[in-house]
Every structure is written in structure tokens, then in C-alpha cells.
Short mmCIF file of C-alpha atoms in Angstrom, two decimals:
data_model
loop_
_atom_site.label_atom_id
_atom_site.label_comp_id
_atom_site.label_asym_id
_atom_site.label_seq_id
_atom_site.Cartn_x
_atom_site.Cartn_y
_atom_site.Cartn_z
CA MET G 7 8.20 58.34 54.31
CA ALA G 8 4.57 56.54 54.00
CA SER G 9 4.22 57.76 50.54
CA SER G 10 7.36 57.20 49.17
CA CYS G 11 7.28 53.47 50.40
CA MET G 12 3.54 53.24 49.33
CA GLU G 13 5.09 54.60 45.75
CA GLY G 14 7.25 51.79 46.01
CA GLY G 15 5.58 49.13 46.81
CA ILE G 16 2.89 50.27 43.62
CA HIS G 17 6.11 50.77 41.48
CA GLY G 18 7.41 47.26 42.48
CA SER G 19 3.88 45.40 41.97
CA MET G 20 4.08 47.34 38.46
CA ASP G 21 7.45 46.01 37.55
CA MET G 22 6.69 42.63 39.15
CA MET G 23 3.43 42.33 36.72
CA ASP G 24 5.51 43.66 33.84
CA ILE G 25 7.71 41.22 34.75
CA SER G 26 4.84 37.73 35.30
CA ASP G 27 3.25 39.08 31.75
CA ASP G 28 7.03 39.12 29.89
CA ASP G 29 6.89 35.23 31.54
CA MET G 30 4.19 34.35 30.79
CA ASN G 31 4.60 35.73 27.08
CA SER G 32 7.56 34.53 26.38
CA GLU G 33 6.53 30.82 28.00
CA VAL G 34 3.25 31.04 25.59
CA LEU G 35 5.93 32.00 22.53
CA SER G 36 8.23 29.18 23.69
CA ASP G 37 5.00 27.07 23.36
CA ASP G 38 3.93 28.21 19.96
CA GLU G 39 7.22 27.62 18.58
CA ASN G 40 8.26 24.10 20.19
CA HIS G 41 4.06 23.59 18.90
CA VAL G 42 4.86 24.66 15.14
CA HIS G 43 8.77 22.69 15.76
CA GLU G 44 6.67 19.71 16.23
CA ASP G 45 4.59 20.14 13.70
CA HIS G 46 7.30 20.26 11.14
CA PHE G 47 9.47 17.08 12.33
CA SER G 48 10.94 15.73 9.94
CA PHE G 49 13.49 12.64 9.91
CA PRO G 50 17.07 13.75 8.93
CA ASN G 51 18.20 13.35 5.34
CA SER G 52 14.45 13.20 4.30
CA SER G 53 15.57 14.55 1.16
CA THR G 54 17.28 11.64 -0.10
CA CYS G 55 17.22 8.17 0.06
CA TRP G 56 18.60 7.61 3.55
CA VAL G 57 20.30 4.36 1.94
CA CYS G 58 22.11 5.67 -0.74
CA ASN G 59 21.94 8.81 -0.60
CA GLY G 60 20.87 9.58 -3.94
CA TYR G 61 23.21 7.74 -5.56
CA TYR G 62 20.58 5.30 -7.76
CA GLY G 63 18.61 8.31 -8.60
CA PRO G 64 15.95 10.60 -6.66
CA ASN G 65 13.53 8.94 -4.40
CA PHE G 66 10.66 11.30 -5.14
CA GLY G 67 9.68 11.84 -1.53
CA GLU G 68 10.00 8.86 -0.35
CA PRO G 69 12.45 6.68 2.64
CA LEU G 70 14.41 4.78 -0.15
CA CYS G 71 14.82 4.59 -4.15
CA SER G 72 13.19 1.86 -6.27
CA THR G 73 16.48 0.32 -6.45
CA CYS G 74 17.50 0.11 -3.09
CA HIS G 75 14.15 -0.94 -2.27
CA ALA G 76 13.96 -3.45 -4.89
CA PHE G 77 17.67 -4.91 -3.38
CA LEU G 78 17.07 -4.80 0.59
CA TYR G 79 12.72 -5.31 0.60
CA ASN G 80 12.18 -8.66 -2.09
CA THR G 81 8.74 -9.77 -1.70
CA GLU G 82 8.21 -11.78 -4.58
CA PRO G 83 7.28 -15.22 -4.05
CA ALA G 84 10.55 -17.86 -5.06
CA GLU G 85 9.79 -19.03 -8.51
CA GLU G 86 9.53 -22.89 -7.81
CA LEU G 87 11.38 -25.70 -9.92
CA GLU G 88 8.32 -28.45 -11.26
CA THR G 89 9.59 -31.78 -10.86
CA THR G 90 7.97 -34.87 -12.13
CA ILE G 91 8.78 -38.58 -10.95
CA SER G 92 7.74 -41.01 -13.29
CA ASP G 93 7.59 -44.83 -12.72
CA ASP G 94 8.50 -45.85 -15.97
CA GLU G 95 12.15 -47.80 -16.21
CA ASP G 96 12.84 -45.31 -19.40
CA SER G 97 15.85 -43.05 -18.81
CA GLY G 98 14.54 -40.94 -21.33
CA ASN G 99 17.68 -41.52 -23.95
CA ASP G 100 16.18 -43.70 -25.96
CA GLU G 101 14.49 -42.36 -29.40
CA PRO G 102 11.15 -42.51 -30.11
CA PRO G 103 9.45 -45.93 -31.76
CA PHE G 104 9.96 -46.05 -35.60
CA LYS G 105 6.38 -44.78 -37.61
CA ASP G 106 5.32 -44.88 -40.98
CA LYS G 107 4.64 -41.61 -43.01
CA THR G 108 1.24 -43.10 -44.25
CA GLU G 109 0.22 -43.39 -40.53
CA GLU G 110 1.96 -40.23 -39.74
CA ASN G 111 -0.92 -38.63 -42.54
CA ASP G 112 -3.99 -41.18 -41.44
CA ASP G 113 -3.64 -39.98 -37.92
CA ASP G 114 -3.16 -36.27 -39.41
CA ASP G 115 -6.69 -36.73 -40.92
CA GLU G 116 -8.47 -38.19 -38.05
CA ASP G 117 -7.50 -35.71 -36.13
CA ASP G 118 -8.52 -32.76 -38.71
CA ASP G 119 -12.06 -34.62 -38.91
CA ASP G 120 -12.58 -34.44 -35.15
CA VAL G 121 -11.69 -30.98 -35.23
CA ASP G 122 -14.31 -30.43 -38.15
CA ALA G 123 -16.87 -32.27 -36.36
CA GLU G 124 -16.19 -30.58 -33.13
CA VAL G 125 -16.38 -27.06 -35.03
CA ASP G 126 -19.32 -27.93 -36.99
CA VAL G 127 -21.20 -29.30 -33.35
CA ASP G 128 -20.72 -26.20 -31.71
CA VAL G 129 -21.62 -23.93 -34.33
CA ASP G 130 -24.73 -26.10 -34.98
CA ASP G 131 -25.33 -25.63 -30.83
CA VAL G 132 -25.22 -21.63 -31.26
CA GLU G 133 -27.56 -21.94 -34.21
CA GLU G 134 -29.98 -23.59 -32.77
CA ASP G 135 -30.13 -21.97 -29.46
CA PRO G 136 -33.11 -19.42 -29.50
CA ASP G 137 -31.94 -18.12 -26.09
CA ASN G 138 -29.06 -16.60 -27.08
CA ASP G 139 -30.36 -13.37 -28.12
CA ASP G 140 -31.99 -12.99 -24.48
CA VAL G 141 -28.85 -13.93 -22.43
CA VAL G 142 -26.40 -11.53 -24.78
CA GLU G 143 -29.50 -8.66 -24.16
CA ASP G 144 -29.45 -9.57 -20.57
CA VAL G 145 -25.84 -9.24 -20.07
CA VAL G 146 -25.77 -5.63 -22.14
CA ASP G 147 -28.75 -4.67 -19.88
CA ASP G 148 -26.30 -5.64 -16.90
CA VAL G 149 -23.53 -3.83 -18.03
CA GLU G 150 -25.71 -0.50 -18.41
CA LEU G 151 -26.92 -0.50 -15.21
CA GLU G 152 -23.32 -0.60 -13.86
CA VAL G 153 -22.56 2.48 -15.75
CA ASP G 154 -25.78 4.18 -14.52
CA ASN G 155 -25.11 3.37 -11.00
CA ASP G 156 -21.68 4.99 -11.18
CA MET G 157 -22.70 8.18 -12.82
CA PRO G 158 -21.34 11.03 -10.26
CA GLU G 159 -23.78 12.10 -7.85
CA ASN G 160 -23.79 15.53 -8.68
CA GLN G 161 -23.60 15.85 -12.14
CA PRO G 162 -26.83 17.47 -14.02
CA ALA G 163 -29.83 15.50 -15.41
CA GLU G 164 -28.46 16.96 -18.76
CA HIS G 165 -24.98 14.93 -18.80
CA GLU G 166 -26.30 11.99 -17.01
CA ALA G 167 -24.91 9.95 -20.49
CA PRO G 168 -21.93 11.31 -21.63
CA GLU G 169 -19.94 9.58 -24.60
CA ARG G 170 -17.57 7.42 -22.32
CA PRO G 171 -18.42 7.25 -18.69
CA MET G 172 -15.77 5.68 -15.94
CA ALA G 173 -14.45 2.23 -15.88
CA VAL G 174 -16.44 0.47 -13.39
CA GLU G 175 -13.67 -2.20 -13.33
CA ARG G 176 -10.63 -1.39 -13.61
CA PRO G 177 -6.93 -2.67 -14.12
CA ARG G 178 -4.91 -3.82 -10.78
CA PRO G 179 -1.77 -1.74 -9.77
CA SER G 180 1.38 -2.96 -11.62
CA ALA G 181 3.91 -4.34 -9.54
CA PRO G 182 7.05 -2.28 -8.69
CA ARG G 183 10.04 -3.05 -10.74
CA SER G 184 12.52 -5.94 -9.96
CA LEU G 185 16.25 -5.58 -9.30
CA PRO G 186 17.59 -6.65 -12.57
CA GLN G 187 14.85 -4.30 -14.40
CA LEU G 188 15.81 -1.78 -12.22
CA MET G 189 19.50 -2.16 -13.00
CA GLU G 190 19.25 -2.19 -16.75
CA LEU G 191 17.43 0.86 -16.60
CA LEU G 192 20.40 2.56 -14.57
CA CYS G 193 22.88 0.93 -17.01
CA GLU G 194 21.11 1.92 -20.26
CA ALA G 195 19.39 4.86 -19.82
CA ARG G 196 21.92 7.75 -20.75
CA ALA G 197 22.46 5.76 -23.62
CA ASN G 198 19.04 6.02 -24.73
CA ALA G 199 18.76 9.49 -24.00
CA ASN G 200 21.32 10.24 -26.06
CA GLU G 201 20.52 8.18 -29.59
CA MET G 202 16.72 9.59 -28.44
CA GLY G 203 17.96 13.18 -28.33
CA VAL G 204 15.50 13.73 -25.31
CA GLY G 205 17.81 17.05 -24.59
CA ALA G 206 16.65 18.69 -28.20
CA ILE G 207 13.06 17.74 -27.98
CA ILE G 208 12.44 19.28 -24.31
CA PRO G 209 13.18 22.75 -24.84
CA SER G 210 10.46 22.51 -27.50
CA ILE G 211 7.15 21.21 -25.34
CA ARG G 212 5.94 24.02 -23.23
CA PRO G 213 5.14 23.31 -19.89
CA ASN G 214 1.77 23.21 -19.30
CA HIS G 215 0.70 21.19 -22.35
CA ILE G 216 -1.07 18.66 -20.60
CA LEU G 217 -3.78 21.09 -18.55
CA SER G 218 -4.65 22.38 -21.92
CA PHE G 219 -6.94 19.16 -23.35
CA PRO G 220 -10.34 19.28 -23.30
CA VAL G 221 -12.02 17.42 -19.70
CA GLU G 222 -13.04 15.19 -22.19
CA ILE G 223 -10.02 13.70 -23.14
CA MET G 224 -8.84 13.66 -19.30
CA VAL G 225 -11.97 11.70 -18.20
CA ILE G 226 -10.83 8.76 -20.74
CA ILE G 227 -7.27 8.94 -19.47
CA PHE G 228 -8.13 8.45 -16.33
CA SER G 229 -10.15 5.38 -16.90
CA TYR G 230 -7.46 3.58 -17.81
CA LEU G 231 -5.54 4.23 -14.41
CA ASP G 232 -6.11 1.69 -11.82
CA ASP G 233 -6.89 3.14 -8.72
CA MET G 234 -3.84 3.82 -6.98
CA SER G 235 -2.57 5.59 -10.28
CA MET G 236 -5.95 7.44 -10.51
CA TRP G 237 -5.32 8.81 -6.87
CA LYS G 238 -1.55 9.72 -7.67
CA ALA G 239 -2.84 11.95 -10.47
CA SER G 240 -5.28 13.62 -8.05
CA GLU G 241 -2.54 15.24 -6.17
CA VAL G 242 -0.80 16.60 -9.18
CA CYS G 243 -2.51 19.65 -9.31
CA LYS G 244 -6.60 21.27 -8.10
CA GLN G 245 -7.73 20.56 -12.12
CA TRP G 246 -7.35 16.87 -11.87
CA ASN G 247 -8.22 16.38 -8.19
CA GLN G 248 -11.63 18.01 -9.83
CA ILE G 249 -12.17 16.22 -12.30
CA ILE G 250 -11.27 12.48 -11.31
CA ALA G 251 -14.03 14.09 -8.03
CA GLN G 252 -16.47 14.89 -10.21
CA ASN G 253 -16.39 11.12 -12.69
CA THR G 254 -16.10 9.12 -9.85
CA SER G 255 -18.83 7.89 -7.75
CA GLN G 256 -18.44 7.25 -4.28
CA GLN G 257 -19.38 4.07 -4.41
CA MET G 258 -16.53 3.23 -6.41
CA TRP G 259 -14.10 5.08 -4.08
CA ARG G 260 -15.69 3.10 -1.44
CA LYS G 261 -15.19 -0.13 -3.11
CA TYR G 262 -11.39 0.25 -3.74
CA PHE G 263 -10.84 1.65 -0.25
CA LYS G 264 -12.86 -1.42 0.80
CA GLU G 265 -9.78 -3.45 -1.42
CA ARG G 266 -7.21 -1.81 0.13
CA TRP G 267 -7.66 -1.36 3.79
CA PRO G 268 -10.17 -4.56 4.77
CA LEU G 269 -9.38 -3.99 8.52
CA PHE G 270 -10.64 -0.43 8.63
CA GLN G 271 -13.88 0.26 10.34
CA ASN G 272 -16.83 2.63 10.24
CA LEU G 273 -16.94 3.92 13.34
CA ALA G 274 -18.05 7.40 12.19
CA ASP G 275 -19.63 8.38 9.27
CA VAL G 276 -17.53 8.91 6.13
CA PRO G 277 -18.72 12.11 4.14
CA ASN G 278 -15.79 11.62 1.39
CA TRP G 279 -14.52 8.16 0.70
CA MET G 280 -12.17 9.61 -1.64
CA LYS G 281 -10.41 11.87 0.87
CA LEU G 282 -10.46 9.08 3.34
CA TYR G 283 -9.17 7.10 0.59
CA GLY G 284 -6.15 9.46 -0.11
CA ALA G 285 -5.58 10.41 3.47
CA LEU G 286 -5.00 6.51 4.60
CA MET G 287 -2.40 5.99 1.76
CA SER G 288 -1.18 9.44 2.79
CA SER G 289 -0.90 8.37 5.89
CA CYS G 290 2.34 5.48 5.38
CA PHE G 291 5.79 5.25 5.07
CA CYS G 292 5.88 4.17 1.66
CA ARG G 293 4.22 3.84 -1.47
CA THR G 294 6.40 1.09 -3.09
CA CYS G 295 5.17 -1.06 0.25
CA LEU G 296 1.21 -0.61 -0.88
CA LEU G 297 1.97 -1.59 -3.89
CA GLN G 298 3.31 -4.79 -2.94
CA MET G 299 0.24 -4.76 -0.25
CA ALA G 300 -2.06 -4.98 -3.29
CA LEU G 301 -0.55 -7.55 -5.33
CA LYS G 302 -1.75 -11.13 -5.42
CA THR G 303 0.09 -14.48 -5.72
CA PRO G 304 -0.97 -16.91 -8.65
CA PRO G 305 -3.03 -20.06 -7.48
CA ARG G 306 -0.35 -22.52 -7.11
CA ARG G 307 0.23 -25.59 -5.13
CA GLN G 308 2.80 -24.37 -1.80
CA ASN G 309 3.88 -25.84 1.44
CA ALA G 310 1.54 -28.71 2.98
CA ILE G 311 4.24 -27.54 6.37
CA ARG G 312 3.54 -23.47 5.75
CA ALA G 313 -0.15 -24.05 4.40
CA ASN G 314 -0.68 -25.67 7.74
CA PHE G 315 0.89 -22.99 9.87
CA LEU G 316 -0.45 -20.02 8.30
CA ARG G 317 -4.06 -21.54 8.81
CA ASN G 318 -3.03 -21.78 12.25
CA ASP G 319 -2.00 -18.33 12.52
CA PHE G 320 -5.25 -17.20 11.68
CA ARG G 321 -7.05 -19.23 13.68
CA LEU G 322 -5.30 -17.48 17.07
CA VAL G 323 -5.28 -14.12 15.45
CA ASN G 324 -9.02 -13.83 15.49
CA SER G 325 -9.05 -15.24 19.07
CA TYR G 326 -6.61 -12.53 20.08
CA ALA G 327 -9.43 -9.83 18.72
CA THR G 328 -9.83 -7.96 22.13
CA GLU G 329 -6.69 -7.18 22.86
CA GLY G 330 -6.97 -4.65 20.12
CA ILE G 331 -5.07 -7.67 16.77
CA GLU G 332 -6.42 -8.13 14.01
CA ALA G 333 -4.52 -9.70 10.95
CA ILE G 334 -6.22 -10.46 6.71
CA PRO G 335 -4.47 -12.33 4.46
CA LEU G 336 -4.98 -10.78 0.83
CA ASP G 337 -4.28 -13.59 -1.36
CA LYS G 338 -5.53 -16.89 -1.68
CA GLN G 339 -1.97 -18.53 -0.98
CA ASN G 340 -1.57 -16.65 2.24
CA THR G 341 1.91 -14.86 1.34
CA TYR G 342 0.63 -11.53 2.25
CA TRP G 343 -1.62 -10.20 4.79
CA GLN G 344 -2.62 -6.79 6.20
CA ALA G 345 -2.79 -6.34 10.07
CA SER G 346 -3.07 -3.62 12.93
CA ILE G 347 -3.04 -3.02 15.73
CA GLN G 348 -4.56 -0.67 18.76
CA GLY G 349 -2.16 1.62 20.32
CA PRO G 350 -1.85 0.91 24.26
CA PRO G 351 -3.45 2.63 26.85
CA GLY G 352 -1.25 5.11 28.72
CA SER G 353 1.31 5.62 25.83
CA PRO G 354 0.97 8.37 23.49
CA TYR G 355 -0.09 5.68 20.67
CA GLU G 356 -3.36 5.31 22.81
CA GLY G 357 -6.82 5.31 20.56
CA GLY G 358 -4.76 5.04 17.76
CA LYS G 359 -4.92 1.96 14.54
CA PHE G 360 -1.74 1.09 13.09
CA PHE G 361 -1.58 -0.97 9.88
CA ILE G 362 0.79 -3.30 9.21
CA PHE G 363 1.78 -5.32 6.69
CA ILE G 364 3.13 -8.27 6.57
CA PHE G 365 5.07 -11.14 3.68
CA PHE G 366 5.26 -14.54 4.48
CA PRO G 367 8.41 -15.88 2.64
CA GLU G 368 8.27 -19.82 1.07
CA ARG G 369 10.38 -20.94 3.58
CA TYR G 370 7.88 -20.35 6.36
CA PRO G 371 7.87 -21.43 9.57
CA MET G 372 11.48 -21.74 8.81
CA ILE G 373 12.46 -18.56 8.58
CA PRO G 374 10.45 -15.00 10.06
CA PRO G 375 7.82 -13.31 8.09
CA THR G 376 8.54 -9.68 6.90
CA VAL G 377 6.81 -6.95 9.16
CA ARG G 378 6.65 -3.32 8.32
CA PHE G 379 4.60 -0.37 9.75
CA LEU G 380 2.20 1.20 7.08
CA THR G 381 1.02 3.48 9.17
CA LYS G 382 3.43 6.04 9.90
CA ILE G 383 4.65 6.37 13.58
CA LEU G 384 7.28 7.75 15.79
CA HIS G 385 8.96 5.80 17.16
CA PRO G 386 12.71 4.94 18.26
CA ASN G 387 12.80 0.87 17.27
CA VAL G 388 10.66 1.94 14.30
CA SER G 389 12.51 3.10 11.06
CA ARG G 390 11.00 6.01 8.64
CA HIS G 391 10.51 3.23 6.11
CA GLY G 392 8.78 1.17 8.86
CA ASP G 393 10.80 -1.64 9.68
CA VAL G 394 10.80 -2.81 12.99
CA GLY G 395 13.51 -3.46 15.12
CA ILE G 396 12.66 -6.40 16.99
CA ASP G 397 15.37 -9.49 17.58
CA ILE G 398 13.18 -12.14 16.95
CA PHE G 399 12.60 -10.65 13.64
CA GLN G 400 16.42 -12.25 12.85
CA HIS G 401 18.48 -14.01 14.96
CA ASN G 402 16.16 -15.12 17.63
CA TRP G 403 13.53 -16.27 15.73
CA SER G 404 11.63 -19.95 16.54
CA LEU G 405 8.58 -21.86 15.35
CA ALA G 406 7.04 -21.95 18.89
CA LEU G 407 5.97 -17.99 17.62
CA ASN G 408 3.07 -17.43 15.27
CA VAL G 409 1.33 -14.17 13.90
CA SER G 410 -0.12 -13.45 17.35
CA LYS G 411 2.93 -13.40 18.95
CA VAL G 412 4.46 -11.70 16.70
CA LEU G 413 1.96 -8.88 16.59
CA LEU G 414 1.61 -8.83 21.06
CA SER G 415 5.48 -8.40 20.53
CA VAL G 416 5.15 -5.37 18.72
CA GLN G 417 2.15 -4.13 20.77
CA SER G 418 4.56 -4.35 23.95
CA LEU G 419 7.34 -2.60 21.94
CA LEU G 420 5.03 0.88 21.96
CA THR G 421 4.91 1.39 25.62
CA ASP G 422 8.63 0.11 26.55
CA PRO G 423 10.86 1.28 23.70
CA TYR G 424 14.38 -0.38 23.84
CA THR G 425 17.21 2.79 22.82
CA GLU G 426 20.30 0.92 23.52
CA VAL G 427 20.03 -0.03 19.75
CA CYS G 428 17.34 2.15 17.61
CA MET G 429 16.45 2.47 14.37
CA GLU G 430 16.22 6.31 14.43
CA PRO G 431 19.00 6.67 16.67
CA ASP G 432 17.95 10.57 16.90
CA LEU G 433 14.18 9.25 18.58
CA GLY G 434 16.13 7.06 20.88
CA TYR G 435 18.83 10.11 22.54
CA MET G 436 15.04 12.27 22.60
CA TYR G 437 13.45 9.47 24.11
CA GLU G 438 16.16 9.59 26.98
CA HIS G 439 17.03 13.24 27.57
CA ASN G 440 13.57 14.97 26.74
CA ARG G 441 11.00 12.34 27.74
CA CYS G 442 8.17 15.00 27.54
CA ARG G 443 8.86 16.41 23.64
CA PHE G 444 9.27 12.87 22.48
CA GLU G 445 5.55 11.57 23.98
CA SER G 446 4.11 14.94 22.24
CA LEU G 447 5.52 14.38 19.06
CA ALA G 448 4.50 10.85 18.90
CA ARG G 449 0.93 11.72 20.75
CA SER G 450 0.83 14.12 17.28
CA TRP G 451 1.60 11.73 14.84
CA THR G 452 -0.86 9.48 16.29
CA TRP G 453 -4.08 11.64 15.86
CA LYS G 454 -2.77 12.96 12.00
CA TYR G 455 -2.46 9.37 10.86
CA ALA G 456 -3.76 6.63 13.34
CA MET G 457 -7.16 8.34 14.03
CA PHE G 458 -9.42 8.11 10.91
CA GLU G 459 -11.78 5.76 12.44
CA LEU G 460 -13.07 8.12 14.73
CA ILE G 461 -12.21 11.55 12.96
CA PRO G 462 -12.65 11.06 9.09
CA PRO G 463 -11.36 14.06 6.73
CA ARG G 464 -13.60 15.87 5.40
#
């Protein structure tokens, strides 16, 4: 009896051990499944434009197609009409005073003589100046010195002077097409394709004909690209990535990076500036917004009220640096700004630094600015394009608000989401009914996209 009880107890304990092991294995598998599911999380309808659902064409992996982006997010400064007020009482309808032809010819001769005299003087100055040759030689030496400094570091000594190195000063990224241009392309695309006979030409082209080009030809082609286009080309294939990495110095990539992300702080050693440049670009919601952020408005006369408000905003933002808030204008007209906020302590965004794009229209401060997240963030009140769902950007805008208060409102929104009206309803439902999974996803996105200051890519 005792032996049977002992055997039953042993078998029962063994069964309990088996059950506990099975439970533990199932728990581990469930955790792994959840982890895999979290890593592969994506917004619904991410394969096409989430506004037109692919009606205007493909979005090429972006949240919006180019046509919807130009229609909904137009950040081109409005052109102002220049009007001049004259003190003359003449209305402008009177005919000009009569002038003899002989007087006109005499005036023309005098003008020609003046022009010839100026040209003669300039030519004489150039010929008589003995230091011009030295100046030209100094300029040539400076250019050669810049080219030598931008040579790749790992290149052998015998290849230190190629026939055509990568360009030192690259062109600026071209602005995104405006809505009229895109609508014109949509209207004429099919007609142009039929006229040119694209259907008969495309089958005759071999699929990998570009990859058969020599490396020297590809280096020359890449030298005419701006930094954003060159980075996009490096993402096409491993061969292009290797060519660009070997023929572009780390100093150049560091220069491009500082120009695009002036608020980034080097808290750790950066082993590869090209990879860091690509990581920051890949961490953004929309690449069209990156192109808009890279625009530079031409210098022109602006509204005095707008200029004073923006000057005060910049001064106040600097006083809030201890709150983890920074902002800096990207052009002289103060039209495009880049801002950054630190993740609030105690939230799943803690430790991350999120970059924000701000556009100030011509009628600011009478109308609110456009504020969008550049860094990817998982939040119910932030759309997959980066738009922030706060009422102060719509009907509750006030002249008492400024850039620092707007950024503080965005930062406080990270700790207290408003789920009754969401930019992303799926995330709002997850926040209300599965808080643990939402916080785990938000924390993983923070580590993946907003921690490059502490953990740079290698």
C-alpha cells in the first residue's frame, strides 16, 4: 500500500514536472511568437497609399503617394505680389514725351562709348595686374587640396589620384513636384507612352544592363548626385553600396549628416557616418518630408510681425533646453525648422530622441504651423505619416502659443494619449485593451528608431 502510494506520488510528481515543463515551453513559445509578431508590426494598408488606396499610382513604400502628398501637405511658401506706391500724380495712362530720332541716336552713341570705355578699363586693369596669375594658382591649389582631402581613406597608394574623383560640392536635392505638375503628368502619361512606343522598347532592354557598366563609369555618374540621391542609390544593391562607400570619404558623409540633422548630438563614437546617415533617413516616416526639410527659401522681404514672432520663439525655445526640447531654423527666412523632443521619463519612449519637422506659413502667427514627426513613433495620436492629432493645430490655435509651448504639448501627449479620437484607431484600441503589448511595441520602436545618439549603427 505504501509502495503503491509512493509510486503514485512519484508518478504524480513526474506528471506535475511534465506539465510544468510543457507550460513553461508554451509560455516561452508564446513570448517568442509575440516578440516575432511585435518585430513585424506594420500599419494596415501599408502596401498602397492610405489616402487614395493606390488610385493615383504606387507609393514606393511611403505612407502617401506623391500626388496625395502634394495635395494635402503643400509647404511651398506663397508668392507675394510686389506692389510699389509712387508719389507722382501721373496715373500712367499718358503717352511718353516726344523725342527726336537724332537725340535718340546721340544718346545711343554716348551709351555705346561709355560701355566701350568701361570694357577698355576692365581689360587694362586685368592686363596691368601682375598678381592675377598668383591668385589663379592659389585657387587651383585650394581646389586640389580639397580633392585630396576627400579621397577615400582605405584606397591604396597607387590609386590616390583617379582621373575623376567624386565631386566635393554636390547639388542640393530637388524640390518635390507640385500638385499642378503631378496632375499634368497623370493626364499625359498614357499619351506619351503610346507616342514613344515604350511597350516595344522595354522588352528589348536587358534587365541588368546598368550593372554591366565599369566601376569608373558608375563613379562618374554618382558624382553628379546630391547626398540624398546618392544615399538612395546606395540602397539599390550591394555593388552600388560598395562603390559609393569606397569613393566617398567619411568627412563628406559627416558634413552631409550635420547639414540634415543639426540637432543630433554625438554621445558615442560614430564608426561609420554613411551608415548613421542611412539609419537616420530610414527612421523617418516619409522621405518627401525629408526633401521638404532640405529646401531653402530664397531671401526676400517678409512680414515684420512674423519675423518678430519667430525671433521671440527661437529665444524662448533655447530657455527650454533643460526640458529636452530643442528647435533650430534651417533657412534664413525661418520657414523650415527642425525640432527634437526627448521621450518623457516613465513612458515607453524614455531615452529616445524624436526629430520633428515644422513649417511656418506666410500668415503665421495668425494660422498655426505644420508640425510632423520625422522619427518613427508608435502612438495613437500620431499618424503613419507623422502628423500630430492635437486640437491646437486646428480650431484651438491661439496667438498666445509659441514653438516651445507647442513642443511641450507634443511631449506631454506621449505620456497621456487621447484615444477617443485617434489618428490610428488600431493603436488606440490596442492602448485601451492590451496596454502591455502597446507599451512593448512602443518601446521596441523607440530602441529601433530613436536611440542612435547612444547606440550608433556599426
